[in-house]
mmCIF file of C-alpha atoms in Angstrom:
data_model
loop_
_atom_site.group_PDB
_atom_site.id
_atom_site.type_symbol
_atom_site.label_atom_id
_atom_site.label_comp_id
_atom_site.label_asym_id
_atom_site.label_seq_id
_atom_site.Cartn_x
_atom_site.Cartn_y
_atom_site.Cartn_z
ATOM 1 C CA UNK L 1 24.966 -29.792 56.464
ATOM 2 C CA UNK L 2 22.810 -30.295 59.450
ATOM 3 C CA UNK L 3 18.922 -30.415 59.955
ATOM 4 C CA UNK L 4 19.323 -26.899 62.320
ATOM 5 C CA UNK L 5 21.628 -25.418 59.874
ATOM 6 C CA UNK L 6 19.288 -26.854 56.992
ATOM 7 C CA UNK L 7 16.157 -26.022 58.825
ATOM 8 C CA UNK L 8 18.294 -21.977 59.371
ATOM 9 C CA UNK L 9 18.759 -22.165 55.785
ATOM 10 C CA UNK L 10 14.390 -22.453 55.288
ATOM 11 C CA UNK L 11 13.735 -19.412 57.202
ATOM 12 C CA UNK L 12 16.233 -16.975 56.024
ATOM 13 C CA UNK L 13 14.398 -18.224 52.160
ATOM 14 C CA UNK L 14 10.921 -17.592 54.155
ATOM 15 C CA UNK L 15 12.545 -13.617 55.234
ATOM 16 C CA UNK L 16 13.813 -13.299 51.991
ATOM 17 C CA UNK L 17 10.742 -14.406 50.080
ATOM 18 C CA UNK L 18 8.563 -11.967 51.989
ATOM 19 C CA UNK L 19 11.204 -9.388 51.827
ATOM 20 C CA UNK L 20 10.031 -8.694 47.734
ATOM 21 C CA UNK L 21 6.409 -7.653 48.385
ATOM 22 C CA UNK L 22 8.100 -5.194 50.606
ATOM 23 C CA UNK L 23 10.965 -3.634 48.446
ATOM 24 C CA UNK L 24 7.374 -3.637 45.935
ATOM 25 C CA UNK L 25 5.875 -1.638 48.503
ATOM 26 C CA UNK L 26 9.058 0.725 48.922
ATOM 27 C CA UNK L 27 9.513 1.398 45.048
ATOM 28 C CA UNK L 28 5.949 2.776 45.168
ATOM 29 C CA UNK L 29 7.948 6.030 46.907
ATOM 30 C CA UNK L 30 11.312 5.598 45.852
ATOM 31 C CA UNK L 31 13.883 5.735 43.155
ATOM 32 C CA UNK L 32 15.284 2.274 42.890
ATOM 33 C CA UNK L 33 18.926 3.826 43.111
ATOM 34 C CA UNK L 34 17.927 6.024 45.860
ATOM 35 C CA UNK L 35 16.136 3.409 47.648
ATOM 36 C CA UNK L 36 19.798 1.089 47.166
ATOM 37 C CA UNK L 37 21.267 4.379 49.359
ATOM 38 C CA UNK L 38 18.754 4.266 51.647
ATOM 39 C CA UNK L 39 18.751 0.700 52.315
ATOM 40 C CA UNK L 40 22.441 0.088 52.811
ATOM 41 C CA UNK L 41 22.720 3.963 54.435
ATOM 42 C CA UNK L 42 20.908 3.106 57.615
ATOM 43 C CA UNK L 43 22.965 0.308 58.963
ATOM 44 C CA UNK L 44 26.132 2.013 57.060
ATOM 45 C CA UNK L 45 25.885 4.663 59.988
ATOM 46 C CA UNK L 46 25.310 2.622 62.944
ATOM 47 C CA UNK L 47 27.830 0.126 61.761
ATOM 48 C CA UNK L 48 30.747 2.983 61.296
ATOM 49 C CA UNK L 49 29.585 4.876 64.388
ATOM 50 C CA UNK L 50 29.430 1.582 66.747
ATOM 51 C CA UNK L 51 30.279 -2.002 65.422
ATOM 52 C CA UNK L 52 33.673 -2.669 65.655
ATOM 53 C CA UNK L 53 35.239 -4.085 62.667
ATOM 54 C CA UNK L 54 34.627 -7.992 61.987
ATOM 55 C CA UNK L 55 38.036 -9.673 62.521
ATOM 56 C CA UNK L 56 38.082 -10.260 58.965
ATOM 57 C CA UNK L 57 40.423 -9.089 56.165
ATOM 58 C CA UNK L 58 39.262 -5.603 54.461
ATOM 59 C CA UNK L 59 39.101 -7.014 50.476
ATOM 60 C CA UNK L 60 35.980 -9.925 51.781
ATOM 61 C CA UNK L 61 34.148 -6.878 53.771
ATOM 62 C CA UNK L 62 34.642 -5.194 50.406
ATOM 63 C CA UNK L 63 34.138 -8.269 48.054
ATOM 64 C CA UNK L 64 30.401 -9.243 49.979
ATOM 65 C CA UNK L 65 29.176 -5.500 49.442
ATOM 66 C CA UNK L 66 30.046 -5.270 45.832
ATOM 67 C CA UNK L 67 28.736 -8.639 45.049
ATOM 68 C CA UNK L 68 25.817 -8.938 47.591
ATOM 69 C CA UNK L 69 24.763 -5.708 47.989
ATOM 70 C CA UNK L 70 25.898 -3.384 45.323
ATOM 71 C CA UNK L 71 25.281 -5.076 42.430
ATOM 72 C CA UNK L 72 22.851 -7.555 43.448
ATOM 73 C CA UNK L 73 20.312 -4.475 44.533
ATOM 74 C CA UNK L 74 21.288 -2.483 42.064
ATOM 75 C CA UNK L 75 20.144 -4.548 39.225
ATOM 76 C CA UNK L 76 17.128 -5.830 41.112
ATOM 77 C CA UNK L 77 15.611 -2.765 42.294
ATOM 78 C CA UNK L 78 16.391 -1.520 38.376
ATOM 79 C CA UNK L 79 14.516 -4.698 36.961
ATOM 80 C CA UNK L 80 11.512 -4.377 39.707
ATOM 81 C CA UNK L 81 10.975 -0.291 38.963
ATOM 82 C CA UNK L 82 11.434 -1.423 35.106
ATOM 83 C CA UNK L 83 8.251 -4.210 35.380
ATOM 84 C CA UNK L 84 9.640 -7.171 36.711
ATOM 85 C CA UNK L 85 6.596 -9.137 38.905
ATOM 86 C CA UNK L 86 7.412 -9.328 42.572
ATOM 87 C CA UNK L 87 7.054 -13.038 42.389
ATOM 88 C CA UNK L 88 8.618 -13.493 39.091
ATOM 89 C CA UNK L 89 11.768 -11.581 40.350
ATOM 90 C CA UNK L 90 12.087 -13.716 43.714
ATOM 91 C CA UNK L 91 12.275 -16.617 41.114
ATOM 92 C CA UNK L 92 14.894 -15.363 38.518
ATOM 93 C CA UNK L 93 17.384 -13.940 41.475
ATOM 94 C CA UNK L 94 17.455 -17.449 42.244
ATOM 95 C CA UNK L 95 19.604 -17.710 39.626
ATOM 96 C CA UNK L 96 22.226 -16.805 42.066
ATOM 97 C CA UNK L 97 22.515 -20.764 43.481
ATOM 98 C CA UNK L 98 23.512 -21.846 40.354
ATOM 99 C CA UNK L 99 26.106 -19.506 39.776
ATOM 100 C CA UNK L 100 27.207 -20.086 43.485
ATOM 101 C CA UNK L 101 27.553 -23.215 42.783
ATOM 102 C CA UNK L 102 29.995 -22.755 39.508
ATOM 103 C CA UNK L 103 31.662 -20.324 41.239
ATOM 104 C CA UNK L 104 32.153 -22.398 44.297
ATOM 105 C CA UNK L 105 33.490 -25.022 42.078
ATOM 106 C CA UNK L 106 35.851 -23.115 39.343
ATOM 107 C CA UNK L 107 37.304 -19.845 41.766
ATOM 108 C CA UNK L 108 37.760 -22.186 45.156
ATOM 109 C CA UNK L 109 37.851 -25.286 44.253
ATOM 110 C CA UNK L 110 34.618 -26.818 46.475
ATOM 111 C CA UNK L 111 33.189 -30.272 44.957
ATOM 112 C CA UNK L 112 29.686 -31.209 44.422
ATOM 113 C CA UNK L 113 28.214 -34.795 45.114
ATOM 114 C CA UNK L 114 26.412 -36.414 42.326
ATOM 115 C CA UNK L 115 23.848 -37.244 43.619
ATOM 116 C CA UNK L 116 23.618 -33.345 45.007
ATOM 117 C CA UNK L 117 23.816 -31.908 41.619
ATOM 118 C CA UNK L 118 20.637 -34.105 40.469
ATOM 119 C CA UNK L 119 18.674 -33.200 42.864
ATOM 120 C CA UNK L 120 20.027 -29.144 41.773
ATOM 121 C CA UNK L 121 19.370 -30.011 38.532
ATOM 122 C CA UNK L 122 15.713 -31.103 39.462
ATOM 123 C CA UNK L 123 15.251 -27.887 41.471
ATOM 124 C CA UNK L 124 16.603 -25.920 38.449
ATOM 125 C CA UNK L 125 14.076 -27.358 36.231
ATOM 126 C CA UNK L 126 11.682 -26.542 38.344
ATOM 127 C CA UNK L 127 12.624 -22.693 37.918
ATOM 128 C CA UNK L 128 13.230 -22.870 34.701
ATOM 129 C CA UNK L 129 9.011 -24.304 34.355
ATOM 130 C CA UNK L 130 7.685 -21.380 36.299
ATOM 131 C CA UNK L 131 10.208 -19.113 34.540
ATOM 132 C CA UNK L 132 9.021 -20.275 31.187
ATOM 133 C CA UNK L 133 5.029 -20.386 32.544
ATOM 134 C CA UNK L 134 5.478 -16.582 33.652
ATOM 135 C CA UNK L 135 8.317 -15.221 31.413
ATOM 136 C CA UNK L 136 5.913 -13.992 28.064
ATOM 137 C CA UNK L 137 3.230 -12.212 29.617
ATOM 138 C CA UNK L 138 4.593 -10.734 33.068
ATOM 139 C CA UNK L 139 8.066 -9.154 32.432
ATOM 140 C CA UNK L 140 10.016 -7.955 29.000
ATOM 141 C CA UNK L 141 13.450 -8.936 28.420
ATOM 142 C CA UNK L 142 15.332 -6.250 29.800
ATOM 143 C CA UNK L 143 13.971 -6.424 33.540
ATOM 144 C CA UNK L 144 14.764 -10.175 33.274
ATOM 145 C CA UNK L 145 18.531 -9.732 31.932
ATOM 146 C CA UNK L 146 18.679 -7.311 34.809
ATOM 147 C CA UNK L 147 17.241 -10.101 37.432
ATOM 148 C CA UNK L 148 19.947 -12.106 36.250
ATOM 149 C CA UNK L 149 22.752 -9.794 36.770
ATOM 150 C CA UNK L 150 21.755 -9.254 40.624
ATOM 151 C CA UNK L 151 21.488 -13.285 40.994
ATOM 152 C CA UNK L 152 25.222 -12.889 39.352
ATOM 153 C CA UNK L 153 26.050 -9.972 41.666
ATOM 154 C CA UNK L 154 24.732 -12.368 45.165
ATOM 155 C CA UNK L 155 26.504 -14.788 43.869
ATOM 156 C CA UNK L 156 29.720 -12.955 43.873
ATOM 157 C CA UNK L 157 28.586 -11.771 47.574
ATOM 158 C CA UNK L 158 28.439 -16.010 48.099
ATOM 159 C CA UNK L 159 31.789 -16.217 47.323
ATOM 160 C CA UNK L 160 33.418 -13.398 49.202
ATOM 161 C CA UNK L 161 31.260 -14.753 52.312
ATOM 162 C CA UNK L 162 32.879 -17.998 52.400
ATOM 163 C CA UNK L 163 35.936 -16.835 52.036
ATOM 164 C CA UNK L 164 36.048 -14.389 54.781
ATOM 165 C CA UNK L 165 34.966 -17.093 57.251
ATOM 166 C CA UNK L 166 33.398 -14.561 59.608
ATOM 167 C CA UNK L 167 32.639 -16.084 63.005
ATOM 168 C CA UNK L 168 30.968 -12.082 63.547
ATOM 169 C CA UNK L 169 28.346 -12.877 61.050
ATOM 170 C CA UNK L 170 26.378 -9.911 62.316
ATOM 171 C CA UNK L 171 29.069 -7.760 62.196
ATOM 172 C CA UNK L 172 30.285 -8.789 58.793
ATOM 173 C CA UNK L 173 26.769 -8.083 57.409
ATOM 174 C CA UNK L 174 26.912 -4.044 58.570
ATOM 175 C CA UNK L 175 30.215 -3.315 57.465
ATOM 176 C CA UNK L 176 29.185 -4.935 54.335
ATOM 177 C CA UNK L 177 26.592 -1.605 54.243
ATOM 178 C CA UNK L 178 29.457 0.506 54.134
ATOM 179 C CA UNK L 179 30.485 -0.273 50.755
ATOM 180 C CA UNK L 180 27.251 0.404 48.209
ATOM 181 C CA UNK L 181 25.713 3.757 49.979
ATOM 182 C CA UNK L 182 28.307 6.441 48.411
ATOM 183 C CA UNK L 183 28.796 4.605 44.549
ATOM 184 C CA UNK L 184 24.764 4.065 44.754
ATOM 185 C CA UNK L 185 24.385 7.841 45.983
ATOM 186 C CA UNK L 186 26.655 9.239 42.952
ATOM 187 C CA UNK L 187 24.697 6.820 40.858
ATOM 188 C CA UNK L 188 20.825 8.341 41.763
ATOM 189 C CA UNK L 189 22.020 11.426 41.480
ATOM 190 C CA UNK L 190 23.327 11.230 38.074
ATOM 191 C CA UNK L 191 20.039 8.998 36.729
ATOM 192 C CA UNK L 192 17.358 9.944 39.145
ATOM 193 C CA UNK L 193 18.225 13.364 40.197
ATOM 194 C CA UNK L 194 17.859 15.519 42.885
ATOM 195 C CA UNK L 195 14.318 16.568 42.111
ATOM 196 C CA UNK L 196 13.216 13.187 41.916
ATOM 197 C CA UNK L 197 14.814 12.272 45.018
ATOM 198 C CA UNK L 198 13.606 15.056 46.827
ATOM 199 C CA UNK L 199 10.226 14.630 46.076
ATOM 200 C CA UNK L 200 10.515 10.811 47.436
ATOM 201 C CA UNK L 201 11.566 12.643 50.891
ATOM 202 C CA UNK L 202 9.040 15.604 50.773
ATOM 203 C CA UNK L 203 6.036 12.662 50.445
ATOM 204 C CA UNK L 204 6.587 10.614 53.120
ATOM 205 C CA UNK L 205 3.879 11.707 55.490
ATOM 206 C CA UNK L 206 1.545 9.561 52.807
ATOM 207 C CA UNK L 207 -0.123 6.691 52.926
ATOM 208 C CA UNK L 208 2.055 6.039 49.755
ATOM 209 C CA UNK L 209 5.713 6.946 52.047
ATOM 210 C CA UNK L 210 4.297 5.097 55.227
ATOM 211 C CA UNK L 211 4.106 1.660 52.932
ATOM 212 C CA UNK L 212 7.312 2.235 51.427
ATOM 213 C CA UNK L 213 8.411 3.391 55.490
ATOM 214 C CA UNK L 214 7.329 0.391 56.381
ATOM 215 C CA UNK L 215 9.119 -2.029 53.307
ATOM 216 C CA UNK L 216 12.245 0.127 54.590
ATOM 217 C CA UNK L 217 12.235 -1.162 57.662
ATOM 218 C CA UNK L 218 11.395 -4.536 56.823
ATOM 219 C CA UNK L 219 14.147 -4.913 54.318
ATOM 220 C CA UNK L 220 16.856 -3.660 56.687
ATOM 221 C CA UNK L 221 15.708 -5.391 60.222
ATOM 222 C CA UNK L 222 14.657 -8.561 59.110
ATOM 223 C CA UNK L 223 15.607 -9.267 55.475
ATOM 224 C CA UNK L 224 19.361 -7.851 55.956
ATOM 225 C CA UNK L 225 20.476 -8.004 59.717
ATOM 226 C CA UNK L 226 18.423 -10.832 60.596
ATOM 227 C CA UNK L 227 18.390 -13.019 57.368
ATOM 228 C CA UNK L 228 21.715 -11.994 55.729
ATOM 229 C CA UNK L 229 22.896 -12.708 59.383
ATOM 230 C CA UNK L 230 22.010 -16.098 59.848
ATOM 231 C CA UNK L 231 23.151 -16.739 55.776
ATOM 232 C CA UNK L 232 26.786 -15.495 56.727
ATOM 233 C CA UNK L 233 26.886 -17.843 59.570
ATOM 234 C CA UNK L 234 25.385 -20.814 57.547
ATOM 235 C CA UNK L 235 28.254 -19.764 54.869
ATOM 236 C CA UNK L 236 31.315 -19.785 57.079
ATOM 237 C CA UNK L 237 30.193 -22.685 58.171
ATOM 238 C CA UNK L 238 29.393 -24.620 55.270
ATOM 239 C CA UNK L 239 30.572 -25.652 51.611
ATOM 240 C CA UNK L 240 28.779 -22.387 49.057
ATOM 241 C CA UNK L 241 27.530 -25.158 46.804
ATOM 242 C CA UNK L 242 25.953 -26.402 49.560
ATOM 243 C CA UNK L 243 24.040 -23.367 51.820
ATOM 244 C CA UNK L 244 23.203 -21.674 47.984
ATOM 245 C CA UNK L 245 20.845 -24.134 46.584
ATOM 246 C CA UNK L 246 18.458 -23.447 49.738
ATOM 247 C CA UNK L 247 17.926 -19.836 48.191
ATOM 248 C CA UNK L 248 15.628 -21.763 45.295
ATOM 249 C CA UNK L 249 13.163 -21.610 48.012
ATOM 250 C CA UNK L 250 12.629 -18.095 48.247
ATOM 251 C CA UNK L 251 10.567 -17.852 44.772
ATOM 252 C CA UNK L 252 8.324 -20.345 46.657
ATOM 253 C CA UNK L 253 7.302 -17.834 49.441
ATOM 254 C CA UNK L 254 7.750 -15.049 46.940
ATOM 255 C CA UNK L 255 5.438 -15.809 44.554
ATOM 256 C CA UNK L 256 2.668 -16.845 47.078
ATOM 257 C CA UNK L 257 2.802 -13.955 48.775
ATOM 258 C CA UNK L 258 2.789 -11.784 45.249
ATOM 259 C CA UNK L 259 -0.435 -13.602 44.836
ATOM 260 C CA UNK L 260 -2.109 -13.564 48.281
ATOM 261 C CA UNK L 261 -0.949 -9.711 48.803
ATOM 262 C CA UNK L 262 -0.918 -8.549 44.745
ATOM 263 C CA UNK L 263 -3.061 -10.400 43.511
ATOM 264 C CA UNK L 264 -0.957 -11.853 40.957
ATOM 265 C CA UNK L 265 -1.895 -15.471 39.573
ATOM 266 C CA UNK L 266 -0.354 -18.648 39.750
ATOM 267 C CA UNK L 267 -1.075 -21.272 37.287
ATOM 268 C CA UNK L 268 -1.078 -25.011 37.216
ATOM 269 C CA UNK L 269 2.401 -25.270 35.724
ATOM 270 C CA UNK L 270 3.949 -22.641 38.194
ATOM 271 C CA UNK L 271 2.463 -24.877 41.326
ATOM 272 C CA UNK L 272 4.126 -27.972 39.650
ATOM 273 C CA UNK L 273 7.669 -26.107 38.780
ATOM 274 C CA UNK L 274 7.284 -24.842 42.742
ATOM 275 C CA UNK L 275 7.114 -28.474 43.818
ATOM 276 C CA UNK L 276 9.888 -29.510 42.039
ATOM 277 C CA UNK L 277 12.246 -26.228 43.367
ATOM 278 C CA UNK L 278 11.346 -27.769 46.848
ATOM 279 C CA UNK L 279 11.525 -31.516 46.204
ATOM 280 C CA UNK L 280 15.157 -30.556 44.491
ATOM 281 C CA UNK L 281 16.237 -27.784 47.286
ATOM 282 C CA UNK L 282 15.594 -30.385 50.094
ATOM 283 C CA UNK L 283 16.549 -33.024 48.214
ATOM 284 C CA UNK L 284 20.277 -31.399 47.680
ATOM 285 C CA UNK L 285 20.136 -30.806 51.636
ATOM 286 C CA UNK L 286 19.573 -33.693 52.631
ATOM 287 C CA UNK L 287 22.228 -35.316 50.774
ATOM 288 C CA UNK L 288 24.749 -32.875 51.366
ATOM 289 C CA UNK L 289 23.749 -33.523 55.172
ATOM 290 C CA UNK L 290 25.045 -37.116 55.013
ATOM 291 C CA UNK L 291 29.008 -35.960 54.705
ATOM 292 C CA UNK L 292 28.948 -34.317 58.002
ATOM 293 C CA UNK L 293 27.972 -37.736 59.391
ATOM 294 C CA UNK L 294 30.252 -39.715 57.925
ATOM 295 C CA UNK L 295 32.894 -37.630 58.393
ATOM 296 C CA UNK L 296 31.279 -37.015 62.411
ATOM 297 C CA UNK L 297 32.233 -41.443 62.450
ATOM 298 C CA UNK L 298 35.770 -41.284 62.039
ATOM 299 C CA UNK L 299 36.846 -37.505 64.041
ATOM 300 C CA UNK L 300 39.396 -38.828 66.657
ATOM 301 C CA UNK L 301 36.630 -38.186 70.351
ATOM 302 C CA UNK L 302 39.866 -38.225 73.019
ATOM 303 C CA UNK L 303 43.091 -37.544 73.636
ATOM 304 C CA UNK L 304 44.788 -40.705 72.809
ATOM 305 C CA UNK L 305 42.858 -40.960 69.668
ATOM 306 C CA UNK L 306 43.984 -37.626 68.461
ATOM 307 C CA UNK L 307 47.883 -38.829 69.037
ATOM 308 C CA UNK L 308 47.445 -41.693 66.655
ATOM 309 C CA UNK L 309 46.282 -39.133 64.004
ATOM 310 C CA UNK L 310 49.455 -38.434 61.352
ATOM 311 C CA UNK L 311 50.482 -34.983 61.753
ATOM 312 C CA UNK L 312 49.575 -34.077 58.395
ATOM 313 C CA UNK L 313 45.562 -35.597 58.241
ATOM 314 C CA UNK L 314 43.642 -32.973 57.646
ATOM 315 C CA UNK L 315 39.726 -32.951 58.682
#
């Protein structure tokens, strides 16, 4: 993996990080089912109406909306309206590299460098520090199952990803927005109601609906389109295993922004489990980096070159 594509990787985690104070802010006015609709509804449209289709087969467009957005939102939007911590779920989602990473390694066969899967290993202790620092006293053990599932759910959305190999990353990403608005809609209506929903809609002309306007907008524009946009690129592009560990930085900007914004704390042993997310995250990055290079050596660079190479050598 490159230093762009590594350096790509950082600010879709910064997007993403950010993008939990503003589904906070959005929950304030909506349903969390509802808000799933909404969400995935607004580039649904658009997408039907005027994106042609990704030249991609049908079962990955389907596969990434289950997994990433479907199931990942459901259960996170759930866990966040049920008490999870803004910060504390950007850090538990994260649980999605991991599983990325076994997926990546059981359903299509990728392989992981030692040395890369220390330097995961350090990053996942360094979740698993804040996760234990925070775990007790800011979220109860349902809302934290539920984290998990979505981290589950993106990492299903991972795997489709790679396997579509979209080179229409933008495309991919809204006719992935097709799939969860009509389940999601059956789904709020059945748990949340009409009344409830309604009421969301009636209200927006608050300071209360302008926030949660405004978290709207920033989840679809820039967390979605924008970050999701530059992940499916990085994907198709790149082993899972090695693109998912860079989502262990998102709890970083997360959980600082949950503090600067929220107010909520951050102790001592949170700051040290942060450092070692980061030391692991770039540490797996960097390592992963060095195959392209080697590999970049020995590529036949002319003509002649490429004649000598057996018919069967694949690079």
């Amino acid at each position: 993996m490159s230093l762009k594509h590594c350096l790509l990787a950082a600010s879709v985690a910064v997007m993403w990080g950010l993008n939990f104070l503003a589904i906070d802010f959005s929950l304030e006015q909506f349903p969390p089912f509802f808000l799933v609709v909404l969400r995935f509804a607004v580039l649904a449209i658009p997408a039907l109406l005027f994106v042609p289709k990704p030249d991609v087969k049908l079962r990955w467009i389907v596969g990434y909306g289950m997994g990433f957005g479907l199931l990942q939102f459901l259960f996170l939007y759930w866990a966040m309206a049920a008490g999870m911590p803004a910060g504390l779920a950007s850090l538990v989602l994260q649980a999605s590299g991991p599983f990325t990473v076994l997926l990546g390694m059981t359903v299509l066969r990728e392989r992981v460098r030692g040395s890369q899967m220390a330097f995961l290993i350090v990053a996942m202790a360094g979740l698993g520090v804040v996760g234990w620092q925070r775990l007790d006293s800011s979220a109860s053990f349902l809302p934290f199952l539920l984290t998990l599932a979505g981290g589950l759910g993106w990492a299903i959305g991972n795997i489709c990803n790679r396997q579509a190999h979209s080179v229409e990353p933008v495309k991919f990403t809204m006719w992935m927005s097709v799939v969860p608005p009509v389940p999601m809609l059956f789904l709020a209506l059945v748990v949340e109601g009409p009344d409830t929903i309604g009421q969301s809609l009636t209200t927006l002309m608050t300071p209360t609906g302008w926030l949660g306007l405004a978290g709207l907008a920033y989840t679809v524009v820039i967390a979605t389109i924008l970050g999701s946009g530059i992940w499916s690129w990085l994907m198709s592009r790149n082993p899972a295993g090695v693109v998912a560990p860079f989502s262990m930085l998102v709890p970083i900007v997360g959980m600082s922004a949950a503090w600067f914004v929220l107010g909520e704390t951050v102790s001592l042993g949170e700051m040290c489990g942060a450092v070692l997310v980061i030391v692991g995250v770039l540490g797996a990055g960097m390592r992963a980096a060095k195959g392209p290079k080697v590999l970049a050596e020995v590529v036949p660079t002319d003509v002649e070159d490429v004649a000598e190479v057996p018919a069967g050598t694949r690079w």
